[in-house]
mmCIF file of C-alpha atoms in Angstrom:
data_model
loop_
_atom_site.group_PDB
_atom_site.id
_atom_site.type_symbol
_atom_site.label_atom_id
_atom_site.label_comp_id
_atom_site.label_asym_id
_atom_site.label_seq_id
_atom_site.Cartn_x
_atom_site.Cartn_y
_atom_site.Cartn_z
ATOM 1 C CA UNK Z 1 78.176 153.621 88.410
ATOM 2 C CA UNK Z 2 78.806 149.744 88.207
ATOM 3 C CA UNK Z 3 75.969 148.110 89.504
ATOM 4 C CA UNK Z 4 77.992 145.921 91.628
ATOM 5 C CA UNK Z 5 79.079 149.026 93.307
ATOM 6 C CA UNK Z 6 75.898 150.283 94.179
ATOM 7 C CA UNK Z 7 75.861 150.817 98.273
ATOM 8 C CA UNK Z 8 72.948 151.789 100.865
ATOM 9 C CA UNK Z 9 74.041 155.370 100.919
ATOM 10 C CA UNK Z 10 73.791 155.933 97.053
ATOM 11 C CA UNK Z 11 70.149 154.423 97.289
ATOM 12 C CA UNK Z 12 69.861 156.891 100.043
ATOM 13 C CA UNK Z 13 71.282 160.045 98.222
ATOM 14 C CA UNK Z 14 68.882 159.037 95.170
ATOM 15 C CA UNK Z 15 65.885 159.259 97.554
ATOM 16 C CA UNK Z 16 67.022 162.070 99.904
ATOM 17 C CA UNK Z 17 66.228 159.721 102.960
ATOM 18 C CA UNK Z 18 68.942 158.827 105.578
ATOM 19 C CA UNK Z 19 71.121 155.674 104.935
ATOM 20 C CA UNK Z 20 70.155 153.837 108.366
ATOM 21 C CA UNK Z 21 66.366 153.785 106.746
ATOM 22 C CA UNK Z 22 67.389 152.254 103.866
ATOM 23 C CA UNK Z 23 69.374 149.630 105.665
ATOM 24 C CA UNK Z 24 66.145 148.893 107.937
ATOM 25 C CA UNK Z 25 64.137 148.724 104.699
ATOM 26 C CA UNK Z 26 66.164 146.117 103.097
ATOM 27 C CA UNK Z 27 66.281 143.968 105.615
ATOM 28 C CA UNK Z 28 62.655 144.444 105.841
ATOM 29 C CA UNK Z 29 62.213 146.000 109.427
ATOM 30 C CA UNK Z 30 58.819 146.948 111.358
ATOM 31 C CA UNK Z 31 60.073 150.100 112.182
ATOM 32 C CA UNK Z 32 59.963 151.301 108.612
ATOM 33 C CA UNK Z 33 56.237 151.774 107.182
ATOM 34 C CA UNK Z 34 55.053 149.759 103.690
ATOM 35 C CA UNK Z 35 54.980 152.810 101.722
ATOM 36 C CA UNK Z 36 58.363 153.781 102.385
ATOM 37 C CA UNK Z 37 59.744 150.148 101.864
ATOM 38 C CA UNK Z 38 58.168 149.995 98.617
ATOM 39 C CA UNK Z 39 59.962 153.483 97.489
ATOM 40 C CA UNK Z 40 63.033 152.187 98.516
ATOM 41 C CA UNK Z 41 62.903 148.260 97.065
ATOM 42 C CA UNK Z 42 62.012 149.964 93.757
ATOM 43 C CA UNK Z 43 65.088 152.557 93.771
ATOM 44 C CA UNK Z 44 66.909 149.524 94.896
ATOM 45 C CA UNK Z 45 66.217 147.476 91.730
ATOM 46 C CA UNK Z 46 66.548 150.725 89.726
ATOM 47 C CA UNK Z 47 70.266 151.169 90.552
ATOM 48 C CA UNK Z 48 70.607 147.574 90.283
ATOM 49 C CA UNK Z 49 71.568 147.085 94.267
ATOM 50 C CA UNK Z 50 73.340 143.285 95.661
ATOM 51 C CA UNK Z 51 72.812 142.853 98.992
ATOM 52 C CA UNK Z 52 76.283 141.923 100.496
ATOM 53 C CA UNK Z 53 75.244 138.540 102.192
ATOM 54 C CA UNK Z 54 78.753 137.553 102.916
ATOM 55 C CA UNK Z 55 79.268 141.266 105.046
ATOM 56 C CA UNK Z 56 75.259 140.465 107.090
ATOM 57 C CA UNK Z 57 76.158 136.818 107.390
ATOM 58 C CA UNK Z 58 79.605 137.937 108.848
ATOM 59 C CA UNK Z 59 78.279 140.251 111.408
ATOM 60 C CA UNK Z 60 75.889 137.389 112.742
ATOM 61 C CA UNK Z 61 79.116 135.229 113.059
ATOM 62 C CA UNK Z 62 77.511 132.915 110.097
ATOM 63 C CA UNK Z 63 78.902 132.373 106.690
ATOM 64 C CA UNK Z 64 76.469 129.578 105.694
ATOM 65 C CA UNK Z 65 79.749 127.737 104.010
ATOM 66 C CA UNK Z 66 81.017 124.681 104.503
ATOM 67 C CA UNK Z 67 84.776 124.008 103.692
ATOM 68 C CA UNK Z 68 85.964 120.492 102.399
ATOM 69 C CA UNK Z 69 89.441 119.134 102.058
ATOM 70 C CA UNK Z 70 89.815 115.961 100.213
ATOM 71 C CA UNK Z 71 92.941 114.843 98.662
ATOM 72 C CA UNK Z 72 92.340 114.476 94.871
ATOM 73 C CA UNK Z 73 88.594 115.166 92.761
ATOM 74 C CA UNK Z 74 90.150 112.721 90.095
ATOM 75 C CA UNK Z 75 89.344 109.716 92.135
ATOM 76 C CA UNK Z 76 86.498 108.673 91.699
ATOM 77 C CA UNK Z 77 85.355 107.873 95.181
ATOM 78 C CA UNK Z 78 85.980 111.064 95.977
ATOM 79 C CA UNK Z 79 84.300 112.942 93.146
ATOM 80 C CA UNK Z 80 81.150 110.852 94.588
ATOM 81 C CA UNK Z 81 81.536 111.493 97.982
ATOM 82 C CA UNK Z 82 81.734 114.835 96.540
ATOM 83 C CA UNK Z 83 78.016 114.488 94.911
ATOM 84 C CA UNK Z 84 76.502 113.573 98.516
ATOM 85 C CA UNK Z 85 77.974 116.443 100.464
ATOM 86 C CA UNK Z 86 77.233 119.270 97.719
ATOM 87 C CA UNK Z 87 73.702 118.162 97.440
ATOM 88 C CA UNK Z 88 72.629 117.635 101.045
ATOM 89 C CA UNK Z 89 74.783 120.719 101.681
ATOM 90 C CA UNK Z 90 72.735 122.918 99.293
ATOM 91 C CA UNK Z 91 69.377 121.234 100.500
ATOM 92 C CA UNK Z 92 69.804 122.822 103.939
ATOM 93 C CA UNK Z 93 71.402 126.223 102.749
ATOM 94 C CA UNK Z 94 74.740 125.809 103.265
ATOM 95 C CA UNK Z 95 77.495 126.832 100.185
ATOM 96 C CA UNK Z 96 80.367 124.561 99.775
ATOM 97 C CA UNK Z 97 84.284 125.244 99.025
ATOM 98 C CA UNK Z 98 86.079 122.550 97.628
ATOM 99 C CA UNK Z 99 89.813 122.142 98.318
ATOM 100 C CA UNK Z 100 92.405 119.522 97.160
ATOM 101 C CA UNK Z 101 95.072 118.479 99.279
ATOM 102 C CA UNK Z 102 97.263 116.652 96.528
ATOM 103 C CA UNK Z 103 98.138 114.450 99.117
ATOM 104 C CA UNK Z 104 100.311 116.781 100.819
ATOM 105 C CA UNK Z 105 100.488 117.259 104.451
ATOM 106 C CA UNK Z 106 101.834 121.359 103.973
ATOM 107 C CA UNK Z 107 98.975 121.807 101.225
ATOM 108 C CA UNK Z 108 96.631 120.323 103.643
ATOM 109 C CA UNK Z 109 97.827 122.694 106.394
ATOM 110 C CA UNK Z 110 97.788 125.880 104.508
ATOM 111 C CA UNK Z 111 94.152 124.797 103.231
ATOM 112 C CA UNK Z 112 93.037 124.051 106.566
ATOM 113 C CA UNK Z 113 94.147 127.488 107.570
ATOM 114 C CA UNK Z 114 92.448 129.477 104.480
ATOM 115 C CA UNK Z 115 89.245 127.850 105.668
ATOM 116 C CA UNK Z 116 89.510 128.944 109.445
ATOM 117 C CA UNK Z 117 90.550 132.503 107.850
ATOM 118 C CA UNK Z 118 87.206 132.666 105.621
ATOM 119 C CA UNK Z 119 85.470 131.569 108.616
ATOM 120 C CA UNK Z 120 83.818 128.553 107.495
ATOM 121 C CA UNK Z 121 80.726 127.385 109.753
ATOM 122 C CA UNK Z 122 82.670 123.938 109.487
ATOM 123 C CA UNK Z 123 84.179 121.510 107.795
ATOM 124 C CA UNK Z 124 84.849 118.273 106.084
ATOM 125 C CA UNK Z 125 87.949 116.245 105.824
ATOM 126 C CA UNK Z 126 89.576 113.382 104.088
ATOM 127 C CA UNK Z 127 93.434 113.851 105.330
ATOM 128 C CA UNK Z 128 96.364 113.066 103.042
ATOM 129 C CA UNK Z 129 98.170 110.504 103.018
ATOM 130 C CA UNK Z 130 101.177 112.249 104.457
ATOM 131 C CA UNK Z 131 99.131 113.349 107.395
ATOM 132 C CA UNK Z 132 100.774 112.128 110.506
ATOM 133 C CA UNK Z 133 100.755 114.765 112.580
ATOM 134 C CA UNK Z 134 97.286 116.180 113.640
ATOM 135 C CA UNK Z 135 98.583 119.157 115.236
ATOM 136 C CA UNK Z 136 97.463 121.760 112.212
ATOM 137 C CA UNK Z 137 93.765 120.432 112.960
ATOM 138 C CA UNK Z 138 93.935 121.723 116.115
ATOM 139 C CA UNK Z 139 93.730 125.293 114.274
ATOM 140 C CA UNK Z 140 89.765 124.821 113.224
ATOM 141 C CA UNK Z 141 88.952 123.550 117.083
ATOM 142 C CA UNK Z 142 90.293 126.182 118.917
ATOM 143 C CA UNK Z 143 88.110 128.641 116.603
ATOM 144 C CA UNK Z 144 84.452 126.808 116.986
ATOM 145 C CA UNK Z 145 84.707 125.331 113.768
ATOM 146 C CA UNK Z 146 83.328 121.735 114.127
ATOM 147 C CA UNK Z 147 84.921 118.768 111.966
ATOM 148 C CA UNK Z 148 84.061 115.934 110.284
ATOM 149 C CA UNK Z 149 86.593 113.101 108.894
ATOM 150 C CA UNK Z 150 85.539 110.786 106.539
ATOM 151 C CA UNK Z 151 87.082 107.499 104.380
ATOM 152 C CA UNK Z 152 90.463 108.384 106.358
ATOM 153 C CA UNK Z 153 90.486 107.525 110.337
ATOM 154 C CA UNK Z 154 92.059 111.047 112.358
ATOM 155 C CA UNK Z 155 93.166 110.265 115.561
ATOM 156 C CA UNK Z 156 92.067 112.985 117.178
ATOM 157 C CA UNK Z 157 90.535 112.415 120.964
ATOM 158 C CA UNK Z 158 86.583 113.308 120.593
ATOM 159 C CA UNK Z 159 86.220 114.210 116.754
ATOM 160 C CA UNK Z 160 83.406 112.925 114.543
ATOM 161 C CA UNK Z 161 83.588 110.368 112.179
ATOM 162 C CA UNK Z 162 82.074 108.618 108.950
ATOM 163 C CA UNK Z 163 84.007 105.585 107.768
ATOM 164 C CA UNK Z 164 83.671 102.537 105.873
ATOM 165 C CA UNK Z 165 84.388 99.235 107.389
ATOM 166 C CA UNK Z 166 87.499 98.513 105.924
ATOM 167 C CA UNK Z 167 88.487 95.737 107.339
ATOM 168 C CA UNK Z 168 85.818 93.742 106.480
ATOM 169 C CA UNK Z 169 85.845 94.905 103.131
ATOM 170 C CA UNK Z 170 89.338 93.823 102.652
ATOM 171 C CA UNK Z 171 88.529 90.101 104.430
ATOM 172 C CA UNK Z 172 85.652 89.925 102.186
ATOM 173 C CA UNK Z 173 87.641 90.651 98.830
ATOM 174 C CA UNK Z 174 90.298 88.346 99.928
ATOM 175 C CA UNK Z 175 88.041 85.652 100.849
ATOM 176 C CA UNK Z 176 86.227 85.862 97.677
ATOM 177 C CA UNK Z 177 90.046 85.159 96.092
ATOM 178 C CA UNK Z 178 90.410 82.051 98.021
ATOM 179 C CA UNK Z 179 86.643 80.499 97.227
ATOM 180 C CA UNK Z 180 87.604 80.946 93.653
ATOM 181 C CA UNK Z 181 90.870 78.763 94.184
ATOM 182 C CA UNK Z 182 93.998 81.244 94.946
ATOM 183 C CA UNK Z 183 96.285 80.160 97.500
ATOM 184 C CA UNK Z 184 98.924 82.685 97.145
ATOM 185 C CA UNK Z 185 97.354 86.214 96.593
ATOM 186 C CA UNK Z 186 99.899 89.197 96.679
ATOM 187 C CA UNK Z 187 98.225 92.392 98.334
ATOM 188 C CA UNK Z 188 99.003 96.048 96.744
ATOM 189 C CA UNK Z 189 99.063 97.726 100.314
ATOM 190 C CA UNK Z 190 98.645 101.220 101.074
ATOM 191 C CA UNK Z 191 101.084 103.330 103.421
ATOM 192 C CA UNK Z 192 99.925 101.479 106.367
ATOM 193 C CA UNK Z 193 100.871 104.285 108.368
ATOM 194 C CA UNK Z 194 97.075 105.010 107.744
ATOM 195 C CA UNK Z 195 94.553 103.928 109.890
ATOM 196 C CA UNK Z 196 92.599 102.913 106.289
ATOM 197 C CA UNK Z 197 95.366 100.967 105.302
ATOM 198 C CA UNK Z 198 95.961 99.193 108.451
ATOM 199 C CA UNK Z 199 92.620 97.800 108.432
ATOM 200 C CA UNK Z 200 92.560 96.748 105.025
ATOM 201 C CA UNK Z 201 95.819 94.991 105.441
ATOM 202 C CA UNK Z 202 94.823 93.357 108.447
ATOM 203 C CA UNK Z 203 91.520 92.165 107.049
ATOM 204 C CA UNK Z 204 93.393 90.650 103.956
ATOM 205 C CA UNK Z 205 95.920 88.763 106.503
ATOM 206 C CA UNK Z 206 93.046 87.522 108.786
ATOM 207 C CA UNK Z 207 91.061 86.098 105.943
ATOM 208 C CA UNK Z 208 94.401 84.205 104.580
ATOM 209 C CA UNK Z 209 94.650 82.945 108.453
ATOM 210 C CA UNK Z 210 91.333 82.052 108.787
ATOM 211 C CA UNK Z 211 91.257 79.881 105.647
ATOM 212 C CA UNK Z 212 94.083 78.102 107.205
ATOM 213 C CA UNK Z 213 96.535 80.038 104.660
ATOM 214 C CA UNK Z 214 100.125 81.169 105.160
ATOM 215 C CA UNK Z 215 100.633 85.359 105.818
ATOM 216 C CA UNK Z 216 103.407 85.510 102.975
ATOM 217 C CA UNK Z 217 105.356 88.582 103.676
ATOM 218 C CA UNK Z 218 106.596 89.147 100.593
ATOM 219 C CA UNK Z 219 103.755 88.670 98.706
ATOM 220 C CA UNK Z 220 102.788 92.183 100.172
ATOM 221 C CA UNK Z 221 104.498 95.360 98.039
ATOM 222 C CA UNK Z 222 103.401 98.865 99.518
ATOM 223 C CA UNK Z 223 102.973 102.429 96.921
ATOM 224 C CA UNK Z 224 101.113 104.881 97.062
ATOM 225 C CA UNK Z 225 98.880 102.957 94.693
ATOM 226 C CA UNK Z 226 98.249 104.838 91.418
ATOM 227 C CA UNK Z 227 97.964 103.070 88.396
ATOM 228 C CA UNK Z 228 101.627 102.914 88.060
ATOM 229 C CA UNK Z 229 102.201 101.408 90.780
ATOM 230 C CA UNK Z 230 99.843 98.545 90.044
ATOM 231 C CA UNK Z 231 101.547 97.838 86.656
ATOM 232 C CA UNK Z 232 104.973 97.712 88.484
ATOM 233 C CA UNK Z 233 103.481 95.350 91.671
ATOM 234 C CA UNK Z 234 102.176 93.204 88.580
ATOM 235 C CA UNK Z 235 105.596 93.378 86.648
ATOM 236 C CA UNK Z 236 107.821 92.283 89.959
ATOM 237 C CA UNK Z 237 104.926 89.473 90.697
ATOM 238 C CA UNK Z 238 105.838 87.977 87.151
ATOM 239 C CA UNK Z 239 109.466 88.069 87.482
ATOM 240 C CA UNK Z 240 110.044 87.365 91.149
ATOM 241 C CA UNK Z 241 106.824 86.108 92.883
ATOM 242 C CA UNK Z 242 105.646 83.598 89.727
ATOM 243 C CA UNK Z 243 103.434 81.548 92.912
ATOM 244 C CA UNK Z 244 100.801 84.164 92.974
ATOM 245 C CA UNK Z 245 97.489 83.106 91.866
ATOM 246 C CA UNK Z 246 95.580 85.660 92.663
ATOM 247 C CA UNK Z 247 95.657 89.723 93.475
ATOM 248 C CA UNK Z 248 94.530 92.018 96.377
ATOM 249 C CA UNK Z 249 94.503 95.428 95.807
ATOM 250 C CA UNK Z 250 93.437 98.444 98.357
ATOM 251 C CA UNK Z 251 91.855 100.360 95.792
ATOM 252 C CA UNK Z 252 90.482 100.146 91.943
ATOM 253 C CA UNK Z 253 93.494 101.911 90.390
ATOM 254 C CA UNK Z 254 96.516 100.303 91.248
ATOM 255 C CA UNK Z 255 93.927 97.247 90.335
ATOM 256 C CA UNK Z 256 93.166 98.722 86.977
ATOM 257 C CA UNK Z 257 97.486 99.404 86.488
ATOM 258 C CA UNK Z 258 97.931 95.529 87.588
ATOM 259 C CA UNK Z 259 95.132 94.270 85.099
ATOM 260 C CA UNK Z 260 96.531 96.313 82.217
ATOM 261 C CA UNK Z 261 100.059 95.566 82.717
ATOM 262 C CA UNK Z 262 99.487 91.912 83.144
ATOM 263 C CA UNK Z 263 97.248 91.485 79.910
ATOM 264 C CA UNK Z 264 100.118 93.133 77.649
ATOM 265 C CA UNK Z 265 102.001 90.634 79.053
ATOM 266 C CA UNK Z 266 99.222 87.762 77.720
ATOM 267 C CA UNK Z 267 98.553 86.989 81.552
ATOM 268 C CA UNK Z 268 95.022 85.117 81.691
ATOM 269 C CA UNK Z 269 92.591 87.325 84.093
ATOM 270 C CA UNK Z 270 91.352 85.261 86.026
ATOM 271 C CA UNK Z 271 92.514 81.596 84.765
ATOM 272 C CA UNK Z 272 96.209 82.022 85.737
ATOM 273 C CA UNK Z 273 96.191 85.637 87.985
ATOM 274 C CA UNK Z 274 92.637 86.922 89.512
ATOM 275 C CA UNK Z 275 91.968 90.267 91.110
ATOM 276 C CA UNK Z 276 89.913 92.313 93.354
ATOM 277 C CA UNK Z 277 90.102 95.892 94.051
ATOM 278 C CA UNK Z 278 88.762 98.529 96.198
ATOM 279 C CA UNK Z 279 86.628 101.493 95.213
ATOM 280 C CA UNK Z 280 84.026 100.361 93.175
ATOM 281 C CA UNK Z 281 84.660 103.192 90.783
ATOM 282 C CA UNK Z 282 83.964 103.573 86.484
ATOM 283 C CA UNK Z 283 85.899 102.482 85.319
ATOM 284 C CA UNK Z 284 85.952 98.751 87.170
ATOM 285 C CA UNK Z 285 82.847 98.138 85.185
ATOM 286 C CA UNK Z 286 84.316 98.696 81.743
ATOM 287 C CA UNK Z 287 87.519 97.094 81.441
ATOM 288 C CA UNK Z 288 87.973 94.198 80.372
ATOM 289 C CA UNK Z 289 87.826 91.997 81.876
ATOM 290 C CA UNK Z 290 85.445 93.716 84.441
ATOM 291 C CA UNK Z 291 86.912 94.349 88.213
ATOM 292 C CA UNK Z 292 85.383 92.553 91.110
ATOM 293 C CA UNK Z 293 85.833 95.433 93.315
ATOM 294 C CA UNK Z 294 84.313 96.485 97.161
ATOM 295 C CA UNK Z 295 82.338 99.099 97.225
ATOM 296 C CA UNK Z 296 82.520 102.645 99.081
ATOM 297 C CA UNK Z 297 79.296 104.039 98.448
ATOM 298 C CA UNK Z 298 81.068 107.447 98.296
ATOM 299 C CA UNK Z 299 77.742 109.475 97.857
ATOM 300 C CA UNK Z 300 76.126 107.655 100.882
ATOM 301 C CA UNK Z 301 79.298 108.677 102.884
ATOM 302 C CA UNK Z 302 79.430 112.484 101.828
ATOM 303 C CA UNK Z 303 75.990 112.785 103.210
ATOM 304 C CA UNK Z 304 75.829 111.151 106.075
ATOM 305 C CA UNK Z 305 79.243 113.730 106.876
ATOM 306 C CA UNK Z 306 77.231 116.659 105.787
ATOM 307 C CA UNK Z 307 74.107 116.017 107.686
ATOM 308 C CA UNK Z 308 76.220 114.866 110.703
ATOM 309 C CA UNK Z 309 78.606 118.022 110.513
ATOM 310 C CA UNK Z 310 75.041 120.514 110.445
ATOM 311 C CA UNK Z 311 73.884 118.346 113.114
ATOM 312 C CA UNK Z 312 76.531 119.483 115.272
ATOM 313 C CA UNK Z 313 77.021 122.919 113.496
ATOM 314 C CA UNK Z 314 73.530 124.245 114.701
ATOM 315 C CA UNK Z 315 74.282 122.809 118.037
ATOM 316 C CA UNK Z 316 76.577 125.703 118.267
ATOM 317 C CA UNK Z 317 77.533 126.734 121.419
ATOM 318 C CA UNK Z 318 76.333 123.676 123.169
ATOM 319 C CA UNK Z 319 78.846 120.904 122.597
ATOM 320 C CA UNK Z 320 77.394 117.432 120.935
ATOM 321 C CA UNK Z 321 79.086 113.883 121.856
ATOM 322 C CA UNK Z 322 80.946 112.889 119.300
ATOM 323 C CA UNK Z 323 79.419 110.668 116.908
ATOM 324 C CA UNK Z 324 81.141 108.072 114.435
ATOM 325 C CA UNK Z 325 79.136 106.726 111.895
ATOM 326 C CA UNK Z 326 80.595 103.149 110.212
ATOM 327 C CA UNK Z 327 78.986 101.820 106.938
ATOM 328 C CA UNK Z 328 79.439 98.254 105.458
ATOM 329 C CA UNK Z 329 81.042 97.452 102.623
ATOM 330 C CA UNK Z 330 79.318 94.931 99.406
ATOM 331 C CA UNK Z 331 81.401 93.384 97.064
ATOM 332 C CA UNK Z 332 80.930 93.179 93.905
ATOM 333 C CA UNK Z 333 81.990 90.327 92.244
ATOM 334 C CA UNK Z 334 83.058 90.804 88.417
ATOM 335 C CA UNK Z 335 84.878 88.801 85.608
ATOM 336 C CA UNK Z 336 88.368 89.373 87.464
ATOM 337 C CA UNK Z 337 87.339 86.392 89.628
ATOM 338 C CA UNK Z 338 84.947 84.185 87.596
ATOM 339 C CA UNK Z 339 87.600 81.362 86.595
ATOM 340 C CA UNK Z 340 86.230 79.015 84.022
ATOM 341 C CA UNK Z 341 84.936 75.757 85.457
ATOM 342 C CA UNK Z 342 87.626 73.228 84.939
ATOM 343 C CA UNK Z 343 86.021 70.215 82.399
ATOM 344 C CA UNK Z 344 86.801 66.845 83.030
ATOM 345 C CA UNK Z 345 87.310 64.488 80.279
ATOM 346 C CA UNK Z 346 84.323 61.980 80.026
ATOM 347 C CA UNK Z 347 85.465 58.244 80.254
#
């Protein structure tokens, strides 16, 4: 017999006992003496018995499992928001499936309902960038299963949040561009038909405002922003846009695609073009030369979810306010910005 296979009522056929009495022993009940406990721990071994704790946890209503949806473990930010809610997850019991959206609204959907099916105790979210519609959400609220969003705003009426203040983020980047000299900085936007987006748009126009600079229009080109889509924002700036001074990107890799495509094209970063990105991820540090970047703090964020989604998991049945949690953002300036100081010739 394969040990895996090994059940209560073989143990109980080995010993001669009845099946309910080995059950009781295993879970370690009063009602069975020490003696026969022993007998029964030691045949248990023997046969080389697992305890089902999926099957026990499932009859208390309790899967000690947390499900998270984010939309791709490449990205870096996400891979270390990833590190946060794993650890703190594991540090107060609780197993962790990790799902990947792709950025799909219909993959999100069908994840969101494998989840509720496996009967997560809750779960963690990062929507796609398709996600519009809110309506498939609904699905883990009308089963008990708590929520919490993170990096990506979900406007849904009383859920629980933990998000990085992207706006100020953005008007800090861009600011940063303008104390180093730029006067016409391009942003690489974001769909801005998310809430993340929005803000970091609107922090990048306020900062041009506030510095008593123009809100270009077309200095702003939308994507989806991977790295291809920063070396084709860079390639239109250069043949169309030949103003810009300096670049704005909403995260690190369209950044990275900008930098890359621009140097191939003997661009000097930052002298003639300098750029900030958005992430704070590895590679940022490396290239060269290095990205001045905002930072996420992706770990700090994954925890704070995790320990805010238990929070309201244990609660369970009595309902919690909803909490949102907002964390500030540090920039981190980088040779992308450090023009050399212009020298004067001495008279």
């Amino acid at each position: 017999m394969h040990a895996n296979n090994v059940t209560i009522h073989d143990i109980a056929a080995a010993l001669k006992i009845d099946s309910s009495t080995v059950s009781r022993a295993l879970n370690n009940s009063p009602r069975v003496t020490a003696k026969t406990k022993q007998r029964i721990w030691a045949k248990a071994e023997e046969m080389g018995y697992q305890r089902n704790v999926l099957a026990s946890n499932l009859r208390k209503n309790k899967t000690n499992t947390i499900g998270v949806i984010i939309p791709r473990i490449s990205r870096f930010f996400f891979s270390s928001a990833i590190e946060g809610i794993e650890e703190t997850a594991f540090e107060n019991g609780y197993n962790v499936i990790m799902c990947q959206s792709l950025e799909k609204l219909e993959r999100e959907t069908n994840l969101v309902q494998t989840l509720v099916a496996n009967r997560v105790d809750g779960m963690i979210v990062s929507i796609s960038m398709e996600t519009l519609d809110y309506e498939h959400m609904e699905l883990a609220r009308k089963n008990g299963i708590p929520t919490v969003f993170f990096d990506r705003h979900c406007d849904i009426p009383g859920n629980n949040n933990v998000l990085l203040n992207d706006y100020q983020g953005s008007f800090d980047a861009t600011d940063h561009l303008i104390t180093q000299g730029c006067s016409n900085i391009a942003h690489l936007a974001g769909p801005r038909d998310l809430k993340l987006y929005q803000n970091r748009f609107n922090g990048y126009k306020e900062a041009l405002e506030k510095n008593g600079l123009p809100f270009q229009p077309d200095l702003v080109i939308d994507s989806n922003l991977m790295e291809e889509d920063g070396a084709n924002a860079a390639q239109k700036i250069l043949e169309t846009l030949p103003q810009v001074d300096g670049i704005f990107s909403a995260n690190d890799v369209a950044a990275v695609g900008a930098m890359q495509f621009l140097k191939g094209k003997k661009v000097k970063i930052p002298d003639e073009i300098a750029i900030v990105g958005f992430s704070n991820g590895p590679t940022s540090s490396v290239i060269d030369p290095s990205l001045t970047t905002v930072d996420q703090s992706g770990k700090k964020m994954g925890r704070l979810a995790t320990e805010l989604l238990i929070k309201q998991i244990h609660a369970k049945p009595n309902l919690l306010d909803p909490e949102t949690i907002i964390l500030e953002p540090t920039l981190i300036q980088r040779g992308s910005t450090q023009k050399k100081p212009i020298i004067l010739p001495k008279t």
